[in-house]
Amino acid sequence: MEHASLLEVADRTQKTMEREDAPRTALLEGPDAQWSLSVMKFIVDVSLRSFPANVRELDERGLFNPEKRRDERERFEIEKLFQQAQADRTVIPRLGERLKQAGLFGDYEDRFFALVRS
């Protein structure tokens, strides 16, 4: 409970936030009866400011490129098959077929034959 004016509480809180270096903290001021509107406006403002950076980050991660995502998923599944084949040699033919199916045999050829020879 604060027993001071809004200006004093806001000033004290602002100084505390600056001292503690809390970059993901906000101090909102608004009428008591419409506090929820103040929060919603804050959320909309922050979302609009961060939108371009968020879209850029998603694009850099390839989330707007389904072909890149498909290739990454293929390679992840192939890595899992390599791990399984190291533990269980009966998986090697399935791994070879998967590599051919995905058109990636050339990329993994040396590693595949090293596994076969081991």
CSV table of N, CA and C in Angstrom, one decimal:
chain,number,residue,atom,x,y,z
A,1,MET,N,0.8,-1.2,0.0
A,1,MET,CA,0.0,0.0,0.0
A,1,MET,C,0.9,1.2,0.0
A,2,GLU,N,0.5,2.1,-0.9
A,2,GLU,CA,1.3,3.4,-0.9
A,2,GLU,C,0.4,4.5,-0.4
A,3,HIS,N,1.0,5.3,0.4
A,3,HIS,CA,0.3,6.5,1.0
A,3,HIS,C,1.0,7.7,0.6
A,4,ALA,N,1.0,8.0,-0.7
A,4,ALA,CA,1.6,9.1,-1.3
A,4,ALA,C,0.8,9.5,-2.6
A,5,SER,N,1.2,10.6,-3.1
A,5,SER,CA,0.5,11.0,-4.4
A,5,SER,C,1.0,10.1,-5.5
A,6,LEU,N,0.1,10.1,-6.6
A,6,LEU,CA,0.5,9.3,-7.7
A,6,LEU,C,1.8,9.7,-8.3
A,7,LEU,N,2.0,11.0,-8.4
A,7,LEU,CA,3.3,11.6,-8.9
A,7,LEU,C,4.5,11.1,-8.1
A,8,GLU,N,4.4,11.1,-6.8
A,8,GLU,CA,5.5,10.6,-5.9
A,8,GLU,C,5.7,9.1,-6.1
A,9,VAL,N,4.7,8.3,-6.2
A,9,VAL,CA,4.8,6.9,-6.3
A,9,VAL,C,5.4,6.5,-7.7
A,10,ALA,N,4.9,7.2,-8.8
A,10,ALA,CA,5.4,7.0,-10.1
A,10,ALA,C,6.9,7.4,-10.2
A,11,ASP,N,7.3,8.5,-9.6
A,11,ASP,CA,8.7,8.9,-9.7
A,11,ASP,C,9.6,8.0,-8.9
A,12,ARG,N,9.2,7.5,-7.8
A,12,ARG,CA,9.9,6.6,-7.0
A,12,ARG,C,10.1,5.2,-7.7
A,13,THR,N,9.0,4.8,-8.3
A,13,THR,CA,9.0,3.5,-9.0
A,13,THR,C,9.9,3.6,-10.3
A,14,GLN,N,9.8,4.7,-11.0
A,14,GLN,CA,10.6,4.9,-12.2
A,14,GLN,C,12.1,4.9,-11.8
A,15,LYS,N,12.5,5.5,-10.7
A,15,LYS,CA,13.9,5.5,-10.3
A,15,LYS,C,14.3,4.1,-9.9
A,16,THR,N,13.5,3.4,-9.2
A,16,THR,CA,13.8,2.0,-8.9
A,16,THR,C,14.0,1.2,-10.1
A,17,MET,N,13.1,1.3,-11.1
A,17,MET,CA,13.3,0.6,-12.3
A,17,MET,C,14.6,0.9,-13.0
A,18,GLU,N,15.0,2.2,-13.1
A,18,GLU,CA,16.2,2.6,-13.7
A,18,GLU,C,17.4,2.0,-12.9
A,19,ARG,N,17.4,2.1,-11.6
A,19,ARG,CA,18.5,1.6,-10.8
A,19,ARG,C,18.7,0.1,-11.0
A,20,GLU,N,17.6,-0.6,-11.1
A,20,GLU,CA,17.6,-2.1,-11.2
A,20,GLU,C,17.8,-2.6,-12.6
A,21,ASP,N,17.9,-1.6,-13.6
A,21,ASP,CA,18.1,-1.9,-15.0
A,21,ASP,C,17.1,-3.1,-15.4
A,22,ALA,N,15.9,-2.8,-15.4
A,22,ALA,CA,14.8,-3.8,-15.7
A,22,ALA,C,14.3,-3.5,-17.1
A,23,PRO,N,14.9,-3.9,-18.2
A,23,PRO,CA,14.5,-3.5,-19.5
A,23,PRO,C,13.1,-4.1,-19.9
A,24,ARG,N,12.6,-5.1,-19.3
A,24,ARG,CA,11.3,-5.7,-19.7
A,24,ARG,C,10.2,-5.3,-18.6
A,25,THR,N,10.4,-4.1,-18.1
A,25,THR,CA,9.4,-3.7,-17.0
A,25,THR,C,8.8,-2.4,-17.5
A,26,ALA,N,7.6,-2.2,-17.2
A,26,ALA,CA,6.9,-0.9,-17.7
A,26,ALA,C,6.1,-0.3,-16.5
A,27,LEU,N,6.0,0.9,-16.5
A,27,LEU,CA,5.2,1.7,-15.5
A,27,LEU,C,4.1,2.3,-16.3
A,28,LEU,N,2.9,1.9,-16.0
A,28,LEU,CA,1.7,2.4,-16.7
A,28,LEU,C,0.9,3.3,-15.8
A,29,GLU,N,0.5,4.4,-16.3
A,29,GLU,CA,-0.4,5.3,-15.6
A,29,GLU,C,-1.7,5.5,-16.3
A,30,GLY,N,-2.8,5.5,-15.6
A,30,GLY,CA,-4.1,5.6,-16.2
A,30,GLY,C,-5.1,5.7,-15.1
A,31,PRO,N,-6.3,6.1,-15.5
A,31,PRO,CA,-7.4,6.2,-14.6
A,31,PRO,C,-7.7,4.8,-14.0
A,32,ASP,N,-8.0,4.8,-12.7
A,32,ASP,CA,-8.3,3.5,-12.0
A,32,ASP,C,-9.5,2.8,-12.7
A,33,ALA,N,-10.5,3.5,-13.1
A,33,ALA,CA,-11.6,2.8,-13.7
A,33,ALA,C,-11.3,2.1,-15.1
A,34,GLN,N,-10.4,2.7,-15.8
A,34,GLN,CA,-10.0,2.2,-17.1
A,34,GLN,C,-8.6,1.6,-17.2
A,35,TRP,N,-8.1,1.0,-16.1
A,35,TRP,CA,-6.8,0.4,-16.0
A,35,TRP,C,-6.6,-0.6,-17.1
A,36,SER,N,-7.6,-1.4,-17.4
A,36,SER,CA,-7.5,-2.5,-18.4
A,36,SER,C,-7.2,-1.9,-19.8
A,37,LEU,N,-7.8,-0.7,-20.1
A,37,LEU,CA,-7.6,-0.1,-21.4
A,37,LEU,C,-6.1,0.4,-21.5
A,38,SER,N,-5.6,0.9,-20.4
A,38,SER,CA,-4.2,1.3,-20.4
A,38,SER,C,-3.3,0.1,-20.7
A,39,VAL,N,-3.6,-1.1,-20.1
A,39,VAL,CA,-2.8,-2.3,-20.3
A,39,VAL,C,-2.9,-2.7,-21.8
A,40,MET,N,-4.1,-2.7,-22.3
A,40,MET,CA,-4.3,-3.1,-23.7
A,40,MET,C,-3.6,-2.2,-24.7
A,41,LYS,N,-3.6,-0.9,-24.4
A,41,LYS,CA,-3.0,0.1,-25.3
A,41,LYS,C,-1.5,-0.1,-25.2
A,42,PHE,N,-0.9,-0.4,-24.1
A,42,PHE,CA,0.5,-0.7,-23.9
A,42,PHE,C,0.9,-1.9,-24.7
A,43,ILE,N,0.1,-3.0,-24.6
A,43,ILE,CA,0.4,-4.2,-25.4
A,43,ILE,C,0.4,-4.0,-26.9
A,44,VAL,N,-0.6,-3.2,-27.3
A,44,VAL,CA,-0.7,-2.9,-28.8
A,44,VAL,C,0.5,-2.1,-29.2
A,45,ASP,N,0.9,-1.1,-28.4
A,45,ASP,CA,2.0,-0.2,-28.8
A,45,ASP,C,3.3,-1.0,-28.8
A,46,VAL,N,3.6,-1.9,-27.9
A,46,VAL,CA,4.8,-2.7,-27.8
A,46,VAL,C,4.8,-3.7,-29.0
A,47,SER,N,3.6,-4.3,-29.3
A,47,SER,CA,3.5,-5.2,-30.4
A,47,SER,C,3.8,-4.5,-31.7
A,48,LEU,N,3.3,-3.4,-31.9
A,48,LEU,CA,3.5,-2.6,-33.2
A,48,LEU,C,5.0,-2.2,-33.3
A,49,ARG,N,5.6,-1.9,-32.2
A,49,ARG,CA,7.0,-1.5,-32.3
A,49,ARG,C,7.9,-2.7,-32.6
A,50,SER,N,7.6,-3.8,-32.0
A,50,SER,CA,8.5,-5.0,-32.1
A,50,SER,C,8.1,-5.8,-33.4
A,51,PHE,N,7.0,-5.6,-34.0
A,51,PHE,CA,6.6,-6.4,-35.2
A,51,PHE,C,7.7,-6.5,-36.3
A,52,PRO,N,8.3,-5.4,-36.8
A,52,PRO,CA,9.3,-5.5,-37.8
A,52,PRO,C,10.5,-6.4,-37.4
A,53,ALA,N,11.0,-6.2,-36.2
A,53,ALA,CA,12.1,-7.1,-35.8
A,53,ALA,C,11.7,-8.5,-35.6
A,54,ASN,N,10.5,-8.8,-35.2
A,54,ASN,CA,10.0,-10.2,-35.0
A,54,ASN,C,9.9,-10.8,-36.4
A,55,VAL,N,9.3,-10.1,-37.4
A,55,VAL,CA,9.2,-10.7,-38.7
A,55,VAL,C,10.5,-11.0,-39.3
A,56,ARG,N,11.5,-10.0,-39.1
A,56,ARG,CA,12.8,-10.2,-39.7
A,56,ARG,C,13.5,-11.5,-39.0
A,57,GLU,N,13.3,-11.6,-37.7
A,57,GLU,CA,13.9,-12.8,-37.0
A,57,GLU,C,13.3,-14.1,-37.5
A,58,LEU,N,12.0,-14.1,-37.7
A,58,LEU,CA,11.3,-15.3,-38.2
A,58,LEU,C,11.8,-15.7,-39.6
A,59,ASP,N,12.0,-14.6,-40.4
A,59,ASP,CA,12.5,-14.8,-41.8
A,59,ASP,C,13.9,-15.4,-41.8
A,60,GLU,N,14.7,-14.8,-40.9
A,60,GLU,CA,16.1,-15.3,-40.8
A,60,GLU,C,16.2,-16.8,-40.4
A,61,ARG,N,15.2,-17.2,-39.6
A,61,ARG,CA,15.2,-18.6,-39.1
A,61,ARG,C,14.5,-19.5,-40.2
A,62,GLY,N,14.1,-18.9,-41.3
A,62,GLY,CA,13.5,-19.7,-42.4
A,62,GLY,C,12.1,-20.1,-42.2
A,63,LEU,N,11.4,-19.5,-41.3
A,63,LEU,CA,10.0,-19.9,-41.0
A,63,LEU,C,9.0,-19.5,-42.0
A,64,PHE,N,9.4,-18.6,-43.0
A,64,PHE,CA,8.6,-18.3,-44.1
A,64,PHE,C,8.9,-19.0,-45.3
A,65,ASN,N,9.9,-19.9,-45.2
A,65,ASN,CA,10.4,-20.6,-46.4
A,65,ASN,C,10.1,-22.1,-46.2
A,66,PRO,N,9.0,-22.6,-46.7
A,66,PRO,CA,8.7,-24.0,-46.4
A,66,PRO,C,9.7,-25.0,-47.0
A,67,GLU,N,10.4,-24.7,-48.1
A,67,GLU,CA,11.4,-25.6,-48.6
A,67,GLU,C,12.6,-25.7,-47.7
A,68,LYS,N,13.0,-24.6,-47.1
A,68,LYS,CA,14.1,-24.7,-46.2
A,68,LYS,C,13.7,-25.5,-44.9
A,69,ARG,N,12.5,-25.3,-44.4
A,69,ARG,CA,12.0,-26.0,-43.3
A,69,ARG,C,12.0,-27.5,-43.6
A,70,ARG,N,11.5,-27.8,-44.8
A,70,ARG,CA,11.4,-29.2,-45.2
A,70,ARG,C,12.8,-29.9,-45.2
A,71,ASP,N,13.8,-29.1,-45.8
A,71,ASP,CA,15.2,-29.6,-45.9
A,71,ASP,C,15.7,-29.8,-44.5
A,72,GLU,N,15.5,-28.9,-43.6
A,72,GLU,CA,16.0,-29.0,-42.2
A,72,GLU,C,15.4,-30.2,-41.5
A,73,ARG,N,14.1,-30.5,-41.7
A,73,ARG,CA,13.4,-31.6,-41.2
A,73,ARG,C,14.0,-32.9,-41.7
A,74,GLU,N,14.2,-32.9,-43.0
A,74,GLU,CA,14.8,-34.1,-43.7
A,74,GLU,C,16.1,-34.4,-43.0
A,75,ARG,N,17.0,-33.4,-42.9
A,75,ARG,CA,18.3,-33.6,-42.3
A,75,ARG,C,18.2,-34.0,-40.9
A,76,PHE,N,17.3,-33.5,-40.1
A,76,PHE,CA,17.1,-33.9,-38.7
A,76,PHE,C,16.8,-35.4,-38.7
A,77,GLU,N,15.8,-35.8,-39.5
A,77,GLU,CA,15.4,-37.2,-39.5
A,77,GLU,C,16.5,-38.1,-39.9
A,78,ILE,N,17.4,-37.7,-40.9
A,78,ILE,CA,18.5,-38.5,-41.3
A,78,ILE,C,19.5,-38.6,-40.2
A,79,GLU,N,19.7,-37.5,-39.4
A,79,GLU,CA,20.6,-37.6,-38.3
A,79,GLU,C,20.2,-38.6,-37.3
A,80,LYS,N,18.9,-38.6,-37.0
A,80,LYS,CA,18.3,-39.6,-36.1
A,80,LYS,C,18.5,-41.1,-36.6
A,81,LEU,N,18.4,-41.3,-37.9
A,81,LEU,CA,18.6,-42.6,-38.5
A,81,LEU,C,20.1,-43.0,-38.4
A,82,PHE,N,21.0,-42.0,-38.6
A,82,PHE,CA,22.4,-42.3,-38.4
A,82,PHE,C,22.7,-42.8,-37.0
A,83,GLN,N,22.1,-42.1,-36.0
A,83,GLN,CA,22.3,-42.5,-34.6
A,83,GLN,C,21.7,-43.9,-34.4
A,84,GLN,N,20.6,-44.2,-34.9
A,84,GLN,CA,20.0,-45.5,-34.7
A,84,GLN,C,20.8,-46.6,-35.4
A,85,ALA,N,21.4,-46.3,-36.6
A,85,ALA,CA,22.2,-47.2,-37.3
A,85,ALA,C,23.5,-47.5,-36.6
A,86,GLN,N,24.0,-46.6,-35.9
A,86,GLN,CA,25.2,-46.9,-35.1
A,86,GLN,C,24.9,-47.9,-34.0
A,87,ALA,N,23.8,-47.8,-33.5
A,87,ALA,CA,23.4,-48.8,-32.4
A,87,ALA,C,22.8,-50.1,-32.9
A,88,ASP,N,22.2,-50.0,-34.1
A,88,ASP,CA,21.5,-51.2,-34.6
A,88,ASP,C,21.8,-51.2,-36.2
A,89,ARG,N,22.7,-52.1,-36.6
A,89,ARG,CA,23.1,-52.2,-38.0
A,89,ARG,C,22.0,-52.5,-38.9
A,90,THR,N,20.9,-53.1,-38.4
A,90,THR,CA,19.8,-53.4,-39.3
A,90,THR,C,19.1,-52.2,-39.8
A,91,VAL,N,19.4,-51.0,-39.3
A,91,VAL,CA,18.8,-49.8,-39.7
A,91,VAL,C,19.5,-49.2,-40.9
A,92,ILE,N,20.7,-49.7,-41.2
A,92,ILE,CA,21.6,-49.2,-42.3
A,92,ILE,C,20.8,-49.2,-43.7
A,93,PRO,N,20.2,-50.3,-44.1
A,93,PRO,CA,19.5,-50.2,-45.4
A,93,PRO,C,18.4,-49.2,-45.4
A,94,ARG,N,17.7,-49.0,-44.3
A,94,ARG,CA,16.6,-48.0,-44.3
A,94,ARG,C,17.2,-46.6,-44.4
A,95,LEU,N,18.4,-46.4,-43.7
A,95,LEU,CA,19.1,-45.1,-43.8
A,95,LEU,C,19.5,-44.8,-45.3
A,96,GLY,N,20.0,-45.9,-45.9
A,96,GLY,CA,20.4,-45.7,-47.3
A,96,GLY,C,19.3,-45.3,-48.2
A,97,GLU,N,18.1,-46.0,-48.0
A,97,GLU,CA,16.9,-45.7,-48.8
A,97,GLU,C,16.5,-44.3,-48.5
A,98,ARG,N,16.5,-43.9,-47.3
A,98,ARG,CA,16.0,-42.5,-46.9
A,98,ARG,C,16.9,-41.5,-47.6
A,99,LEU,N,18.2,-41.7,-47.6
A,99,LEU,CA,19.2,-40.8,-48.2
A,99,LEU,C,18.9,-40.6,-49.7
A,100,LYS,N,18.6,-41.8,-50.3
A,100,LYS,CA,18.3,-41.7,-51.8
A,100,LYS,C,17.0,-41.0,-52.0
A,101,GLN,N,16.0,-41.3,-51.2
A,101,GLN,CA,14.7,-40.7,-51.4
A,101,GLN,C,14.7,-39.2,-51.3
A,102,ALA,N,15.5,-38.8,-50.3
A,102,ALA,CA,15.6,-37.3,-50.0
A,102,ALA,C,16.6,-36.6,-51.0
A,103,GLY,N,17.3,-37.4,-51.9
A,103,GLY,CA,18.2,-36.9,-52.8
A,103,GLY,C,19.5,-36.3,-52.1
A,104,LEU,N,19.8,-36.8,-51.0
A,104,LEU,CA,20.9,-36.3,-50.2
A,104,LEU,C,22.0,-37.3,-50.0
A,105,PHE,N,22.0,-38.4,-50.8
A,105,PHE,CA,23.0,-39.5,-50.6
A,105,PHE,C,24.4,-38.9,-50.8
A,106,GLY,N,24.5,-38.1,-51.8
A,106,GLY,CA,25.9,-37.5,-52.1
A,106,GLY,C,26.4,-36.7,-50.9
A,107,ASP,N,25.5,-36.0,-50.2
A,107,ASP,CA,25.9,-35.2,-49.1
A,107,ASP,C,26.4,-36.0,-47.9
A,108,TYR,N,25.9,-37.2,-47.8
A,108,TYR,CA,26.2,-38.1,-46.7
A,108,TYR,C,27.0,-39.4,-47.1
A,109,GLU,N,27.4,-39.4,-48.3
A,109,GLU,CA,28.0,-40.7,-48.9
A,109,GLU,C,29.2,-41.2,-48.1
A,110,ASP,N,30.1,-40.3,-47.8
A,110,ASP,CA,31.3,-40.7,-47.0
A,110,ASP,C,30.9,-41.2,-45.6
A,111,ARG,N,30.1,-40.5,-45.0
A,111,ARG,CA,29.7,-40.9,-43.6
A,111,ARG,C,28.9,-42.2,-43.7
A,112,PHE,N,28.1,-42.4,-44.7
A,112,PHE,CA,27.3,-43.6,-44.8
A,112,PHE,C,28.2,-44.8,-45.0
A,113,PHE,N,29.2,-44.7,-45.9
A,113,PHE,CA,30.1,-45.8,-46.2
A,113,PHE,C,31.0,-46.1,-45.0
A,114,ALA,N,31.4,-45.1,-44.3
A,114,ALA,CA,32.2,-45.3,-43.1
A,114,ALA,C,31.4,-46.1,-42.1
A,115,LEU,N,30.1,-45.8,-42.0
A,115,LEU,CA,29.2,-46.6,-41.1
A,115,LEU,C,29.1,-48.0,-41.5
A,116,VAL,N,29.0,-48.2,-42.8
A,116,VAL,CA,28.8,-49.6,-43.4
A,116,VAL,C,30.1,-50.4,-43.1
A,117,ARG,N,31.3,-49.7,-43.3
A,117,ARG,CA,32.6,-50.4,-43.1
A,117,ARG,C,32.8,-50.7,-41.6
A,118,SER,N,32.3,-49.9,-40.7
A,118,SER,CA,32.6,-50.1,-39.3
A,118,SER,C,32.0,-51.4,-38.7
